[in-house]
mmCIF file of C-alpha atoms in Angstrom:
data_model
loop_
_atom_site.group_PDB
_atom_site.id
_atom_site.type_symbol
_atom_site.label_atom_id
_atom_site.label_comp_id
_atom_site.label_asym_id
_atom_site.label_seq_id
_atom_site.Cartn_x
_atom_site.Cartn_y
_atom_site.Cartn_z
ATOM 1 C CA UNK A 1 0.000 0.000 0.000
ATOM 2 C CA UNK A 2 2.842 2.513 0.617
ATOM 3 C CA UNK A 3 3.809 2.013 -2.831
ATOM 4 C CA UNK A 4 0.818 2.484 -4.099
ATOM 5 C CA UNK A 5 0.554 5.781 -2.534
ATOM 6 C CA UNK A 6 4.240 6.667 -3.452
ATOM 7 C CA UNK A 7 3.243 5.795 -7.356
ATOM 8 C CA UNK A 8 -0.195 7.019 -6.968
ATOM 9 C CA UNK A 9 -1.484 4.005 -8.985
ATOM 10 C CA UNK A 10 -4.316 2.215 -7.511
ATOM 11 C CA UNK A 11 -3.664 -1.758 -6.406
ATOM 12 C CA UNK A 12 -6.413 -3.820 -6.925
ATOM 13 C CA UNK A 13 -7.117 -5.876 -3.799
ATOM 14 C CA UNK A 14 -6.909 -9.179 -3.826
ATOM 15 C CA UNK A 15 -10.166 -10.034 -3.191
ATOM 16 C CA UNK A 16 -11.086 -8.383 -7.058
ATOM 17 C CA UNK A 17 -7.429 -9.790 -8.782
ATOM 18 C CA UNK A 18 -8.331 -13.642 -7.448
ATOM 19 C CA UNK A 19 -12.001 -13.289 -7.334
ATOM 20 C CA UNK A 20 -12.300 -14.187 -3.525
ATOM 21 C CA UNK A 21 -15.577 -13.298 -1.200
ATOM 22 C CA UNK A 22 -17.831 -14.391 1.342
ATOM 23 C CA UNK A 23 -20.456 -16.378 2.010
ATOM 24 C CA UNK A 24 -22.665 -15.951 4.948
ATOM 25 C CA UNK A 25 -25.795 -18.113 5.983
ATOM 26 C CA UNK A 26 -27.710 -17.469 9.099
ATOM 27 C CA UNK A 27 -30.960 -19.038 10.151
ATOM 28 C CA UNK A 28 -33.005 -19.694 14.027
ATOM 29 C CA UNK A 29 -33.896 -23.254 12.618
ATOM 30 C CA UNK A 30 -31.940 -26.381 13.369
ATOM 31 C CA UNK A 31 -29.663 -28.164 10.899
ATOM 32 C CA UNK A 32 -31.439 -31.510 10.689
ATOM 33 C CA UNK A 33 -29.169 -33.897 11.837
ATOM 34 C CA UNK A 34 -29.088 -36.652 9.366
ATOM 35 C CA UNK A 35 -29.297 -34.489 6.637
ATOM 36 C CA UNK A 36 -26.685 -32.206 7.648
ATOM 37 C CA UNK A 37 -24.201 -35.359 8.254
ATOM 38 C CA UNK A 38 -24.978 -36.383 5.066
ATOM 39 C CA UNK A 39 -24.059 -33.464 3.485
ATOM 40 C CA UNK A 40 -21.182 -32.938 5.310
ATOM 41 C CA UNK A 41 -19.374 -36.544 4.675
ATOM 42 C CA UNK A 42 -20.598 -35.690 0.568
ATOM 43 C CA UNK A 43 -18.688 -32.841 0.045
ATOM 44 C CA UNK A 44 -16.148 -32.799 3.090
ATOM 45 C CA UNK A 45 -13.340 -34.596 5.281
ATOM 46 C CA UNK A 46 -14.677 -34.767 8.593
ATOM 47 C CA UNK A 47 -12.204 -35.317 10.265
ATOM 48 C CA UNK A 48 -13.661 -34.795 14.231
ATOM 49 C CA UNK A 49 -17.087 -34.968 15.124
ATOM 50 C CA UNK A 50 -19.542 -34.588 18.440
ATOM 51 C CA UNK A 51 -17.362 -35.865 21.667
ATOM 52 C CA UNK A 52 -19.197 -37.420 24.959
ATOM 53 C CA UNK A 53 -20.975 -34.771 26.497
ATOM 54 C CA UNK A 54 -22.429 -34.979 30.303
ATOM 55 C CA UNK A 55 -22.819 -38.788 30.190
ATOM 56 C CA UNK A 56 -24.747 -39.118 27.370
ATOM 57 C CA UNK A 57 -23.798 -41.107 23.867
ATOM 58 C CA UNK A 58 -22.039 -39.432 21.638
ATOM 59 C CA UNK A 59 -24.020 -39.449 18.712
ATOM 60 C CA UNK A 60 -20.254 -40.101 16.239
ATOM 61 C CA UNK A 61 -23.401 -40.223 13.485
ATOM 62 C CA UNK A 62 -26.375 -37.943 13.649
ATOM 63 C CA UNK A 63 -28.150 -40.535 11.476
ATOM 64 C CA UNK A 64 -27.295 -43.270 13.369
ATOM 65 C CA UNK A 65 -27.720 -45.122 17.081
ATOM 66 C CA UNK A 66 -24.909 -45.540 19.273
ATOM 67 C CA UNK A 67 -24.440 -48.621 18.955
ATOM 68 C CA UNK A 68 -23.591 -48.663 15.223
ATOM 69 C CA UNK A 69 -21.671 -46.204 16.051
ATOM 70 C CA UNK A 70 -19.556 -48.057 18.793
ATOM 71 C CA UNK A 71 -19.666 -50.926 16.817
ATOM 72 C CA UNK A 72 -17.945 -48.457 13.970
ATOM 73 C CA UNK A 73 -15.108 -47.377 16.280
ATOM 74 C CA UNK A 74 -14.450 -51.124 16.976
ATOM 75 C CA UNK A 75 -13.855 -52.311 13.440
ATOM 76 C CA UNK A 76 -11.634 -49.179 12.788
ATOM 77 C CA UNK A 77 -9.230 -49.370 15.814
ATOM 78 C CA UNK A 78 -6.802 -51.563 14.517
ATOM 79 C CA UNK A 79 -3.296 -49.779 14.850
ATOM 80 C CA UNK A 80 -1.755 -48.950 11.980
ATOM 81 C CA UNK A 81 1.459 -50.800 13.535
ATOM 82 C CA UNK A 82 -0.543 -54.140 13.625
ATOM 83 C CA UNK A 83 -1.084 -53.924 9.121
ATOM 84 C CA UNK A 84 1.538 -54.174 6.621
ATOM 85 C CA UNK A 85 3.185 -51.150 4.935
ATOM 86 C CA UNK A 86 1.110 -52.104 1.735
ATOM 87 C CA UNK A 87 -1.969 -51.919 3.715
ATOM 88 C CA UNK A 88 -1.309 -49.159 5.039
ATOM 89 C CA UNK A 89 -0.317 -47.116 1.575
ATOM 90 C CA UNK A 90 -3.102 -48.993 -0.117
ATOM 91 C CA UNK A 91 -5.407 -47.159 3.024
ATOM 92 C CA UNK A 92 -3.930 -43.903 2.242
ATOM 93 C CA UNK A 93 -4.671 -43.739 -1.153
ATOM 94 C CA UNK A 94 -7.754 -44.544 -0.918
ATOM 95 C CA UNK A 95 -8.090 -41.799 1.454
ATOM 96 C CA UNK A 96 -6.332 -39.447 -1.514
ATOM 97 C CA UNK A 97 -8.670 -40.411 -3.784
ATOM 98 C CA UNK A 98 -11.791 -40.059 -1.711
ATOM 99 C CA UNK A 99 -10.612 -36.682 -0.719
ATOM 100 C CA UNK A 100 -9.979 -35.430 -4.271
ATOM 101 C CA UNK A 101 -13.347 -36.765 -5.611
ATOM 102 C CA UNK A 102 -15.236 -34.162 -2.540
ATOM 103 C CA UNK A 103 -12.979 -31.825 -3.494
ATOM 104 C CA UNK A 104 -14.461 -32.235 -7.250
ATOM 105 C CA UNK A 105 -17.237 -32.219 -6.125
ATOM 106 C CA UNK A 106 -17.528 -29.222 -3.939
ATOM 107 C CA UNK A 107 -15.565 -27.556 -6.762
ATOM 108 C CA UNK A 108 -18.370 -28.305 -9.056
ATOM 109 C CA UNK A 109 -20.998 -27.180 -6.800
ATOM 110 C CA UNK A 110 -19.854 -24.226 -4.883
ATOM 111 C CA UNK A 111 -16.714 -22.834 -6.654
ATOM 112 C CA UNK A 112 -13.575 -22.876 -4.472
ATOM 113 C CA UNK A 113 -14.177 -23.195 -0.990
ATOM 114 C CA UNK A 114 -11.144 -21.869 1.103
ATOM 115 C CA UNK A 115 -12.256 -21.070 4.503
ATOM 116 C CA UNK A 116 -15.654 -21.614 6.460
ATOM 117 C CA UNK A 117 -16.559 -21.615 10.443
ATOM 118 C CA UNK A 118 -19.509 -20.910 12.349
ATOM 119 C CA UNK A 119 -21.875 -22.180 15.018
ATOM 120 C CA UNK A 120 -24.444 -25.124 14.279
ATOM 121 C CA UNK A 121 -27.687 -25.900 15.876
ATOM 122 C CA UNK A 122 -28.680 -29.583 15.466
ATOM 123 C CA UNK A 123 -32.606 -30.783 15.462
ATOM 124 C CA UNK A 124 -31.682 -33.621 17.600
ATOM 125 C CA UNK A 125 -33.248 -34.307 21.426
ATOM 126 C CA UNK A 126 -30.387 -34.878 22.843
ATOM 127 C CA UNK A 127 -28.851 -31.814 21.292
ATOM 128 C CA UNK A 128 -31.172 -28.946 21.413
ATOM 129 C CA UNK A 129 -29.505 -26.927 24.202
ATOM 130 C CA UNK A 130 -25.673 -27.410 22.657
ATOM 131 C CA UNK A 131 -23.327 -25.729 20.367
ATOM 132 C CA UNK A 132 -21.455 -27.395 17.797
ATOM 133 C CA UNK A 133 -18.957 -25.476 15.805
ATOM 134 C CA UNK A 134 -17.783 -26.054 12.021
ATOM 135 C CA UNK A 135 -14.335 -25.232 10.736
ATOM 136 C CA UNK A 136 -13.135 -25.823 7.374
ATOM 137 C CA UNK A 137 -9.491 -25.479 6.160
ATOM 138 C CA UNK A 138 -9.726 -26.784 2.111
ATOM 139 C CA UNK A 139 -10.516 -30.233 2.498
ATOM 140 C CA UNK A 140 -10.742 -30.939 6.054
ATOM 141 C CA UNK A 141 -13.878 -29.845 8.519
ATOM 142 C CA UNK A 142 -13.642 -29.801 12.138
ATOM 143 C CA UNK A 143 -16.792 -30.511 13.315
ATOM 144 C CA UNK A 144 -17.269 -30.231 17.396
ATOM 145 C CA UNK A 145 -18.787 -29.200 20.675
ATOM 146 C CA UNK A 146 -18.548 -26.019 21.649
ATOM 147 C CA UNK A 147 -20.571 -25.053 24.819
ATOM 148 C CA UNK A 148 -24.248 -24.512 25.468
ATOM 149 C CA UNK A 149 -26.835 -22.067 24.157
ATOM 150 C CA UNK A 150 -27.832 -21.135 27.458
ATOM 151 C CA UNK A 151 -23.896 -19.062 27.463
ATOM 152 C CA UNK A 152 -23.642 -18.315 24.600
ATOM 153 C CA UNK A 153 -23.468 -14.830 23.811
ATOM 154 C CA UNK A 154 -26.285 -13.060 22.144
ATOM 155 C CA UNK A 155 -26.236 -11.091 18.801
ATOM 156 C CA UNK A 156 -28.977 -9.003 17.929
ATOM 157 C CA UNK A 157 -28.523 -9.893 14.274
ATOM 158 C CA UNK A 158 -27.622 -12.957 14.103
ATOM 159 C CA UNK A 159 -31.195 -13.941 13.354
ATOM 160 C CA UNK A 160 -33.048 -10.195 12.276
ATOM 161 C CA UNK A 161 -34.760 -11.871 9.485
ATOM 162 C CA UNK A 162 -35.895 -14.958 10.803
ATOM 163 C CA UNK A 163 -39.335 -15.229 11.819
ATOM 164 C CA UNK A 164 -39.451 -17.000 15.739
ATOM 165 C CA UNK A 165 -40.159 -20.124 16.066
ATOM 166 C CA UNK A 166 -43.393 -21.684 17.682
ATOM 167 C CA UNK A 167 -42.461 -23.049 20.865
ATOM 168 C CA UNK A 168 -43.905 -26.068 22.570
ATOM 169 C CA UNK A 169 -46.572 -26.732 25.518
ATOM 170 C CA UNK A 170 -43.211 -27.155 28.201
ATOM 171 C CA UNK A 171 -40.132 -26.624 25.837
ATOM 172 C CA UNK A 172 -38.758 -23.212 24.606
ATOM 173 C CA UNK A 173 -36.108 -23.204 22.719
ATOM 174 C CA UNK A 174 -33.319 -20.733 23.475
ATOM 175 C CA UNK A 175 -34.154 -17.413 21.536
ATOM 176 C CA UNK A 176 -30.352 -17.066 20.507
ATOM 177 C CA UNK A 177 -29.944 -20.610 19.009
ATOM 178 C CA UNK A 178 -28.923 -20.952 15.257
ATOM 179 C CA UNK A 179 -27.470 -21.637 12.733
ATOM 180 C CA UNK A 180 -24.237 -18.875 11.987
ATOM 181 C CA UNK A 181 -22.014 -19.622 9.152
ATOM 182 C CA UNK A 182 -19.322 -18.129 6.975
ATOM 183 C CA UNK A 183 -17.900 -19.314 3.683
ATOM 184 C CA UNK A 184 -14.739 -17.511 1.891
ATOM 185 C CA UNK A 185 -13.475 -18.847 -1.484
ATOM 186 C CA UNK A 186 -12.992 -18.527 -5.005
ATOM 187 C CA UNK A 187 -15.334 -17.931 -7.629
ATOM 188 C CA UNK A 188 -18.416 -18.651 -5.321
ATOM 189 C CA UNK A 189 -21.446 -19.496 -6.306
ATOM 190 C CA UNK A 190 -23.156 -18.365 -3.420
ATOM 191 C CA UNK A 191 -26.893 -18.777 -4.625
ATOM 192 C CA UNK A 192 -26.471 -22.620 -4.277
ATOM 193 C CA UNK A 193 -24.751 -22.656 -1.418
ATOM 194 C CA UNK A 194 -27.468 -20.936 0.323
ATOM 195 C CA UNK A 195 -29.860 -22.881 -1.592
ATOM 196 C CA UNK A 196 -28.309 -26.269 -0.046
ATOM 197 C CA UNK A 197 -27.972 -24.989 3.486
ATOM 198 C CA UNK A 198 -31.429 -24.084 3.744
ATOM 199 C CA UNK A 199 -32.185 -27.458 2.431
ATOM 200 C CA UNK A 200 -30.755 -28.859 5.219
ATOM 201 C CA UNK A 201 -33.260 -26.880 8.188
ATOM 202 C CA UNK A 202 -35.823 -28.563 9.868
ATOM 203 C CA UNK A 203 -39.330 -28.140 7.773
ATOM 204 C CA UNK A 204 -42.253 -26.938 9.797
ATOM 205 C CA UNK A 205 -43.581 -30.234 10.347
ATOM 206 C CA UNK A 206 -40.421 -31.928 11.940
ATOM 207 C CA UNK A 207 -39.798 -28.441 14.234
ATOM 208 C CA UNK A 208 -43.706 -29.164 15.715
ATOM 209 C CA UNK A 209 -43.089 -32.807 15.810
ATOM 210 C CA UNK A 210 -39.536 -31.993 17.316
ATOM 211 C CA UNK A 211 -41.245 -29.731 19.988
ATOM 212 C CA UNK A 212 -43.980 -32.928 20.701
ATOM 213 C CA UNK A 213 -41.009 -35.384 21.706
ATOM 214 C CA UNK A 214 -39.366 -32.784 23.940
ATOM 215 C CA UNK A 215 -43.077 -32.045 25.325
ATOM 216 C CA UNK A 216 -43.256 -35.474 26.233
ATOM 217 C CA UNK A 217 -39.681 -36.213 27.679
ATOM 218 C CA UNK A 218 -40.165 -32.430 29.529
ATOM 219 C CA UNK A 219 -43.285 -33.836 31.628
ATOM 220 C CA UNK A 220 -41.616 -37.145 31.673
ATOM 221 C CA UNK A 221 -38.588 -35.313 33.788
ATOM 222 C CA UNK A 222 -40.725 -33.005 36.075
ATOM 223 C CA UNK A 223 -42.442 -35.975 37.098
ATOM 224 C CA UNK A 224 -39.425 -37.729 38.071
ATOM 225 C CA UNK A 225 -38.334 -34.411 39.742
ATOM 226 C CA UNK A 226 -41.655 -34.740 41.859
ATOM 227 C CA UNK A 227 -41.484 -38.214 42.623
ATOM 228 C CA UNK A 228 -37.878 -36.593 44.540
ATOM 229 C CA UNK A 229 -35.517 -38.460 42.293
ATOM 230 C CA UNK A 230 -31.994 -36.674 40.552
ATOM 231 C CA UNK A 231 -32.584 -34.379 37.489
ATOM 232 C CA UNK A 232 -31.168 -36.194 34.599
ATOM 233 C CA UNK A 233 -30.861 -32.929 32.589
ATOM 234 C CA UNK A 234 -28.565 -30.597 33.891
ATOM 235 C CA UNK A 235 -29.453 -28.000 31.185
ATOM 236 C CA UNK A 236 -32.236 -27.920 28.937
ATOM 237 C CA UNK A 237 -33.825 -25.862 26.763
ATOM 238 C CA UNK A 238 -37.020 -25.071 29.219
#
């Protein structure tokens, strides 16, 4: 920039010379959580996903129970150390390849996806009062925990054009939870980007019968409450 203003010829940013921008998507629906895994594994490495979380199951799939999910982590804890070197190479390419085919993919789809983070709110029971946090570096995504709604500080706009959300007989979601993300790449096609992402919300029937099961498991806790035994939820969203 100093030469610029020593020359007094303009620089073109970057931004202009390489065609990058940004991508934003904000929404006060959940992500539904099979659909949003699915998506995820189509176009993206995951390479971390939801961790344990107050004594509960980690749900390592959205889409699936736990147990296919333990039962997952079994078959793919062999060491490395225990398999041949061809094995292992013929692993790793594999790996290569499946990598480079989501990269096509994306590439295809969405133009050249650089950077992306943001804050996810999933449509599952167990779920509804976390945080769980997205971060993309080209081909990998981080996807993890990251606190509770109930702390989580509030933005006036992250949601200014969302209409509320009806809330159940007993559960209320918290007014701050969403969906907050950021894209920056190359040559974005942003329109379907958006498009796909909003796919991926709960529809209004799922959100009403969403708010029925937590109904249910809501009186199902206060009478356990009244009957004097431990609260099994430290903090829910009600």
């Amino acid at each position: 920039w100093m030469e610029d203003i020593n020359s007094g010829v303009k620089h073109v940013p970057e931004t202009l010379e390489y065609g990058v921008s940004a991508c934003y998507f904000t929404s006060n629906r959940p992500l539904h959580p099979a659909r949003f895994y699915e998506w995820l594994e189509e176009y993206f490495v995951v390479k971390q996903l939801v961790p344990f979380l107050d004594g509960l199951e980690s749900d390592s799939n959205p889409s699936s129970s736990s147990d296919e999910a333990d039962t997952g982590d079994d078959e793919e804890g062999e060491d490395e150390s225990d398999k041949g070197s061809e094995d292992v190479e013929a692993e790793r390419e594999q790996e290569a390849a499946e990598a480079s085919s989501k990269y096509d993919l994306r590439l295809k789809r969405y133009g050249n996806l650089l950077r992306g983070k943001g804050f996810v709110w999933l449509g599952n029971p167990k779920r509804l009062d976390s945080v769980a946090q997205i971060s993309l570096a080209a081909n990998i995504l981080n996807f993890t925990y990251a606190g509770r709604w109930a702390t989580f500080p509030v933005h006036p706009k992250n949601h200014e054009n969302n209409a509320a959300l009806n809330a159940g007989k007993h559960f209320h979601p918290h007014t701050h939870a969403g969906v907050m993300l950021v894209f920056i790449g190359q040559e974005l096609n942003k329109a379907q980007l958006q498009t796909d992402l909003s796919a991926l919300l709960v529809t209004d029937s799922e959100w009403r019968e969403l708010c029925e099961h937590m109904d249910t498991a809501i009186e199902k806790e206060k009478k356990r409450l009244a009957s004097g035994r431990k609260m099994r939820w430290s903090d829910r969203a009600w």
